Tab-separated table of C-alpha atoms and ligand atoms in Angstrom:
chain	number	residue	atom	x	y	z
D	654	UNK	CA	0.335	-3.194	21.098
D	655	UNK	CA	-2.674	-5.579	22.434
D	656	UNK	CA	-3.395	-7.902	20.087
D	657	UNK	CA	-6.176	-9.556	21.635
D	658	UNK	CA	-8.087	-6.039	20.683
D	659	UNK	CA	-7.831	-7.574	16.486
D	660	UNK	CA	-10.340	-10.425	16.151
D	661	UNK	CA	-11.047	-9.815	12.639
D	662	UNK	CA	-8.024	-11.908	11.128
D	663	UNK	CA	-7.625	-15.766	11.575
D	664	UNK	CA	-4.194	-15.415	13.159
D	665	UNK	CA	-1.852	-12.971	14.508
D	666	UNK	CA	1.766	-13.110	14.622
D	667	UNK	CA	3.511	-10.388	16.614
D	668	UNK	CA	6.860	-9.447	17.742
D	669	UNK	CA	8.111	-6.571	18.944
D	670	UNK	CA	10.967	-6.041	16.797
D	671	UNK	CA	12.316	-7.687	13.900
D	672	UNK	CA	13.868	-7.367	10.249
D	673	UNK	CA	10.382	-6.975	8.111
D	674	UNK	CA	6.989	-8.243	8.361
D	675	UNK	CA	7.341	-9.415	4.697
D	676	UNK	CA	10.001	-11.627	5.411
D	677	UNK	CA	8.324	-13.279	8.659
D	678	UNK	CA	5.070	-13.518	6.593
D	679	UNK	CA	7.052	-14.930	3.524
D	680	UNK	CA	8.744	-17.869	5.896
D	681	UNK	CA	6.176	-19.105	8.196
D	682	UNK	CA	5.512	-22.490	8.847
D	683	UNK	CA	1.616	-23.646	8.523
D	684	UNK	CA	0.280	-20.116	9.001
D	685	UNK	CA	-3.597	-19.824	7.413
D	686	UNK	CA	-4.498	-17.554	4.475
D	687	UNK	CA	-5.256	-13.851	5.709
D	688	UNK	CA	-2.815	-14.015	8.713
D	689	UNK	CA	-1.313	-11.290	9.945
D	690	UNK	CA	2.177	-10.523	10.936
D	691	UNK	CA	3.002	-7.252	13.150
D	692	UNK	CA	6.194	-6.107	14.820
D	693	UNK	CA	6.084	-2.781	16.824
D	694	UNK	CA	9.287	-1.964	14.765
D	695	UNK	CA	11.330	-3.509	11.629
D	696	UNK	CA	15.026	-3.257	11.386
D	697	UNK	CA	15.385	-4.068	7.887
D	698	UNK	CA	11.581	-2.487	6.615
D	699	UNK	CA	11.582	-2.744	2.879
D	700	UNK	CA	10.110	-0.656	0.874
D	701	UNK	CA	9.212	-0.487	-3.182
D	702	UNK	CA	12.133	-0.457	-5.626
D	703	UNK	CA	14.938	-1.833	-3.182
D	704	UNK	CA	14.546	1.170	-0.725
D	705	UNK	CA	14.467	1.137	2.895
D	706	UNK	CA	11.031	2.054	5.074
D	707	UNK	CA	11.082	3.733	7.817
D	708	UNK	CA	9.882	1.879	10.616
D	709	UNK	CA	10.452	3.473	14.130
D	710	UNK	CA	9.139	1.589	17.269
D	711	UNK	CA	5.364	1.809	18.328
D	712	UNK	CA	5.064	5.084	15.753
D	713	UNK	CA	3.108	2.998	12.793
D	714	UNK	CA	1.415	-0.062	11.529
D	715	UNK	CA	4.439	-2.479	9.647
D	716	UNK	CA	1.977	-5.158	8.720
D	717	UNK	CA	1.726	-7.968	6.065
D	718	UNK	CA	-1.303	-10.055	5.260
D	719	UNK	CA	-0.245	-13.912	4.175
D	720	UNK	CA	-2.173	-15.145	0.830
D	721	UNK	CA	-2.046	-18.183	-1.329
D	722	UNK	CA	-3.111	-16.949	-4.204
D	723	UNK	CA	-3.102	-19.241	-7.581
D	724	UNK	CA	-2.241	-16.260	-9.699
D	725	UNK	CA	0.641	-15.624	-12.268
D	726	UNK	CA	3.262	-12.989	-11.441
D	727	UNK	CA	1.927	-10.659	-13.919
D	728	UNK	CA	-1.235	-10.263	-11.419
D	729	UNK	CA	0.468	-9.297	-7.977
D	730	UNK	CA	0.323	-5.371	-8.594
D	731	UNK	CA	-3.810	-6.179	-9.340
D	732	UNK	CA	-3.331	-7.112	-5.408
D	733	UNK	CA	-1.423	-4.285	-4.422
D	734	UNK	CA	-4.096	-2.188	-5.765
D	735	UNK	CA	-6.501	-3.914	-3.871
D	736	UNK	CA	-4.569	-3.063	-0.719
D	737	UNK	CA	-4.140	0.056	-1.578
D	738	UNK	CA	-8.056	0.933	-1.991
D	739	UNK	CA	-8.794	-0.644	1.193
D	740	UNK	CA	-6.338	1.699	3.465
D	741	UNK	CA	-7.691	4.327	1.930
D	742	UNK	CA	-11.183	3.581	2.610
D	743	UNK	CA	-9.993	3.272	5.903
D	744	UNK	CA	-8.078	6.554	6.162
D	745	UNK	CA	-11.352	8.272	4.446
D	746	UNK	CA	-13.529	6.608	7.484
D	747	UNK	CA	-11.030	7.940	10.325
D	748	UNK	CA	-11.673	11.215	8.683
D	749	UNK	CA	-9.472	12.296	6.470
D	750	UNK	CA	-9.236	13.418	3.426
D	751	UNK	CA	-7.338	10.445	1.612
D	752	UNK	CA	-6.405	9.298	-1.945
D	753	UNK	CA	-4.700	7.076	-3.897
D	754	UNK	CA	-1.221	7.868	-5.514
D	755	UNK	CA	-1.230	5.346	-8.136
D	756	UNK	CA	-0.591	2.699	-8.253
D	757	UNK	CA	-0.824	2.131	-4.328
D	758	UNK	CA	0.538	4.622	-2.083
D	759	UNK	CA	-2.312	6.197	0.342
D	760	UNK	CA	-1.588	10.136	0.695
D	761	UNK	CA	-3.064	12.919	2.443
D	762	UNK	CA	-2.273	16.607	1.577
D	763	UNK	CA	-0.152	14.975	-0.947
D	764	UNK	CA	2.153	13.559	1.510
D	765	UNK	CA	2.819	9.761	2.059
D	766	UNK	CA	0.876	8.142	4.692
D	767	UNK	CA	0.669	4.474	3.759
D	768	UNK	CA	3.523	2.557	1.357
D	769	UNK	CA	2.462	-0.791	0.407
D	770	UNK	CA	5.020	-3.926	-1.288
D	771	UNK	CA	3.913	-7.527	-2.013
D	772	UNK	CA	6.344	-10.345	-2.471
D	773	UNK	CA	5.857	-13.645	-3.505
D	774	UNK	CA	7.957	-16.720	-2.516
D	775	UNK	CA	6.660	-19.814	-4.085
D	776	UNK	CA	3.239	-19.923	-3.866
D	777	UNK	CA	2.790	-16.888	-0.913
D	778	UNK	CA	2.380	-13.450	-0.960
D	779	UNK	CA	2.976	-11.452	1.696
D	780	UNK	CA	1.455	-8.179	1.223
D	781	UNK	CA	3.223	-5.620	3.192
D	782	UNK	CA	1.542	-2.724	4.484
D	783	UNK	CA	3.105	0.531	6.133
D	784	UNK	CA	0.716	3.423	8.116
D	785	UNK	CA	2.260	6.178	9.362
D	786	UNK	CA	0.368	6.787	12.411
D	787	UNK	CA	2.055	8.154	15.546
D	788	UNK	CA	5.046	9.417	14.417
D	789	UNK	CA	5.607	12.523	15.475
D	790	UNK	CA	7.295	14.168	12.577
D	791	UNK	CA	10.416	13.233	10.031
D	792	UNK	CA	13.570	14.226	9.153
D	793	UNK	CA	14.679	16.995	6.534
D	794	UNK	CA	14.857	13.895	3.494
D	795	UNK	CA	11.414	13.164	3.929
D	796	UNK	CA	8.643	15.962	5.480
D	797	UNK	CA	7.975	17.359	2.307
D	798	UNK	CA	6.743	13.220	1.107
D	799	UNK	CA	5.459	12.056	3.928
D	800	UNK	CA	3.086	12.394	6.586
D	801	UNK	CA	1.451	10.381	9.639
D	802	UNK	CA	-2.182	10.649	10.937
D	803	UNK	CA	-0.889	12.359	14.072
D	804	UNK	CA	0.712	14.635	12.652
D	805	UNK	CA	-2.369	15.560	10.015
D	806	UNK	CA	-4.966	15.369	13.274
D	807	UNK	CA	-2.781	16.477	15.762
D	808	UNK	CA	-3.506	13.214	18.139
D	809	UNK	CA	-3.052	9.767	18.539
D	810	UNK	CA	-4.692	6.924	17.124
D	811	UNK	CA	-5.455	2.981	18.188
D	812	UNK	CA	-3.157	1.032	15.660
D	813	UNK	CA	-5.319	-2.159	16.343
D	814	UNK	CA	-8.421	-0.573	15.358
D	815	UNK	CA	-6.736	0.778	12.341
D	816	UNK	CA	-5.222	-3.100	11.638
D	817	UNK	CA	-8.769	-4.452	12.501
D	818	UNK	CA	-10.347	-1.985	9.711
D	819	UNK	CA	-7.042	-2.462	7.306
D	820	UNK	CA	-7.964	-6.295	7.832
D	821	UNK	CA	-11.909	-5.932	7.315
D	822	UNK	CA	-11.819	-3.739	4.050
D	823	UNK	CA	-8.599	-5.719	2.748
D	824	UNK	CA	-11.340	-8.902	2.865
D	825	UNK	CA	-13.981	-7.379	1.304
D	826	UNK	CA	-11.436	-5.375	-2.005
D	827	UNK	CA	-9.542	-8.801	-2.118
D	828	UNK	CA	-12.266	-11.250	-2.369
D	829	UNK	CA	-14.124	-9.092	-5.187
D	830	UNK	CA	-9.999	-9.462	-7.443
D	831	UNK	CA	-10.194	-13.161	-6.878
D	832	UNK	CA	-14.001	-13.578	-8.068
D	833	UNK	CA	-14.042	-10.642	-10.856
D	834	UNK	CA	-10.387	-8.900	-11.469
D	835	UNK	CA	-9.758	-5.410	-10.976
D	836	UNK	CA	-13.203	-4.439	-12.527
D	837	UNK	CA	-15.315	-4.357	-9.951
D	838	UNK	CA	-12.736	-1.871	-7.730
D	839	UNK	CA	-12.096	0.510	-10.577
D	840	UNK	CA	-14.685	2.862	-10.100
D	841	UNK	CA	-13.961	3.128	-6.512
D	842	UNK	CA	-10.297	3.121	-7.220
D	843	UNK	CA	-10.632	5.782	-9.887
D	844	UNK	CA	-12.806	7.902	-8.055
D	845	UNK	CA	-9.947	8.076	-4.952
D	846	UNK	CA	-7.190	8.237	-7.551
D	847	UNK	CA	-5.057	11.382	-6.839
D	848	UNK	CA	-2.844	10.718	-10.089
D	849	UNK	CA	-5.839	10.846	-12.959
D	850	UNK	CA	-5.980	14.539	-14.932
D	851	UNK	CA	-2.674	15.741	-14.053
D	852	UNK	CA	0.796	15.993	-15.692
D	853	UNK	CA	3.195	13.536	-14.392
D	854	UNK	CA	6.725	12.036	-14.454
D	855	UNK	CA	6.989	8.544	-15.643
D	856	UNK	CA	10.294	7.239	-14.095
D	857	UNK	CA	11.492	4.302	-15.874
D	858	UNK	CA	14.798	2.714	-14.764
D	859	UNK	CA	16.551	3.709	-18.097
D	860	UNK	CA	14.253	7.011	-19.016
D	861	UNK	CA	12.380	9.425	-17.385
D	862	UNK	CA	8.938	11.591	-19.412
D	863	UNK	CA	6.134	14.024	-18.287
D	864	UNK	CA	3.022	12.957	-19.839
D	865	UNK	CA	-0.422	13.165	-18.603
D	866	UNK	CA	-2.814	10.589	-16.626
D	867	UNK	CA	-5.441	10.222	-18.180
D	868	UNK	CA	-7.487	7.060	-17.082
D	869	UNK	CA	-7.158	3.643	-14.986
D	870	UNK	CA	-7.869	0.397	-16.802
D	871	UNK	CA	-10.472	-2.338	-16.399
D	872	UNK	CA	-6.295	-4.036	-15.594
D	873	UNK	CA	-5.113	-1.236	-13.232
D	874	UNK	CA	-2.636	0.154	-15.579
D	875	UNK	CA	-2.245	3.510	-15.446
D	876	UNK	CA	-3.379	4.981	-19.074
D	877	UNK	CA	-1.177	7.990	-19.894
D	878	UNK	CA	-0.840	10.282	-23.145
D	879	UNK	CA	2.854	10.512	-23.966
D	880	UNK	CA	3.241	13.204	-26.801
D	881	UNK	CA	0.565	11.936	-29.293
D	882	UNK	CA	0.696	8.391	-27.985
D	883	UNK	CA	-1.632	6.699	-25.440
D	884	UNK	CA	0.643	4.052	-23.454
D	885	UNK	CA	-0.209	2.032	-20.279
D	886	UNK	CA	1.783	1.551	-17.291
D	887	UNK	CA	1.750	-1.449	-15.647
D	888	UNK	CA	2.278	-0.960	-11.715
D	889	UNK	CA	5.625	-2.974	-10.313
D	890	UNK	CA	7.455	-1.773	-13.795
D	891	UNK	CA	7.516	2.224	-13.388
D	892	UNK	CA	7.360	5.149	-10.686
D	893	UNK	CA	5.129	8.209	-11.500
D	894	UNK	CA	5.892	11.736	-9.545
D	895	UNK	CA	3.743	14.668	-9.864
D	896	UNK	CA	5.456	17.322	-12.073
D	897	UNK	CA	5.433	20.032	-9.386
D	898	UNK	CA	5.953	16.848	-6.154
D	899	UNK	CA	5.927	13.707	-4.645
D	900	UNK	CA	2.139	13.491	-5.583
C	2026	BTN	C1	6.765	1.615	-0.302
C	2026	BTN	O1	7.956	1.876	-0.489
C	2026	BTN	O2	5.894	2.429	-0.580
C	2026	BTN	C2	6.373	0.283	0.276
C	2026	BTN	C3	6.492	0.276	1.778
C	2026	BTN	C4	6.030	-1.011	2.423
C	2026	BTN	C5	6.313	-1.022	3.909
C	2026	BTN	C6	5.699	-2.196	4.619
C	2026	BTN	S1	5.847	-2.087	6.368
C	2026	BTN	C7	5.313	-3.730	6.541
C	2026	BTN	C8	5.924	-4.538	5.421
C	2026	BTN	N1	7.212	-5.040	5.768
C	2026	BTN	C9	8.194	-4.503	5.044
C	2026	BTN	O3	9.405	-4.769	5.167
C	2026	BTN	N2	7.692	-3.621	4.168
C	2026	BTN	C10	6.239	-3.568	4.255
């Protein structure tokens, strides 16, 4: 990868391999806001809920932008979100036709292209970001959930311009949380939201329910009818499926 082609960010810090992006982002010494930290492959990629992420050499983006943000806990997913609108704008701009599983995986086809996990470590938060973009296909556990952009456009594509753009529209989503919350985004959000009108499973570690998406709140919860009940989800605390997929 040639770095020298991302000028958007204040600083990039690249290796070539390593255990996660999140971690390196999450221990750095003196590194500015907005940095970004990019390995061509991760060893130890982490994705949500304690899972592994696939992270093969030179075949995607394993990213994580470095904030300071003064915000409680409870306000991290808000971020997520925030990431999760701007690689989708971006995936939308490349040409495809992209949307948001909520609360912040980017899907095509509804297939997997981009995971995304923050993590905080006293008062950082490395938000990680994974785009599938060369990889040339998966195995048998995961090509019915995932998908890259080469293999949905059948070529290659410049991870550095992709970063460059991930870093530009991350700005522009993040700035408008800090100054106004998730209000501002929602509309946008909503609009790209593959999840909204459709029956879903709400996996909870202890239970698991189909109920039906109906809305996204000026919070970002996810505002289902369960039986009679409305009920939000708050991102971070529960996993929603589509009742006939992944999406
Ligand atoms: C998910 O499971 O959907 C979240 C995946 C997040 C993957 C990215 S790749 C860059 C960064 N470093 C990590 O270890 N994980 C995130």
């Amino acid at each position: 990868m040639n770095t020298e082609l991302i000028k958007i960010s204040k600083k990039v810090y690249y290796k070539e391999i390593t255990d996660s992006t999140n971690t390196d982002a999450m221990n750095s010494k003196n590194a500015p806001e907005g940095s970004v930290f990019l390995a061509e492959k991760q060893n130890a990629g982490k994705g949500s809920r304690g899972r592994s992420w696939l992270s093969e050499y030179g075949g995607g983006i394993w990213m994580s932008i470095l904030l300071y943000p003064d915000i409680p806990m409870r306000d991290i997913p808000k971020i997520t979100l925030a990431a999760g609108l701007a690689v989708c704008r971006v995936i939308k701009d490349i040409g495809f036709d992209a949307g948001i599983k909520w609360p912040n995986d980017v899907v095509i086809g509804g297939k997997k292209v981009c995971g995304i996990l923050a993590e905080k470590k006293q008062n950082r938060v490395a938000v990680g970001i994974g785009v599938n973009v060369n990889i040339k296909s998966f195995g048998s556990e995961l090509e019915n959930k995932a998908t890259s952009l080469y293999i949905e456009g059948k070529k290659e594509f410049c991870r550095e311009k992709i970063i460059e753009l991930i870093a530009e529209n991350f700005e522009d989503t993040y700035q408008k949380l800090k100054e106004n919350g998730f209000a501002p985004l929602r509309e946008e959000y909503k609009s790209n939201c593959i999840t909204i009108g459709k029956k879903i499973k709400v996996i909870q570690p202890k239970e698991e329910y189909e109920a039906f998406a109906k809305d996204i709140t000026s919070e970002g919860e996810l505002l289902i009818i369960h039986g009679e009940e409305e009920e939000k989800l708050c991102s971070g605390e529960v996993s929603v499926r589509g009742v006939y997929g992944y999406a």
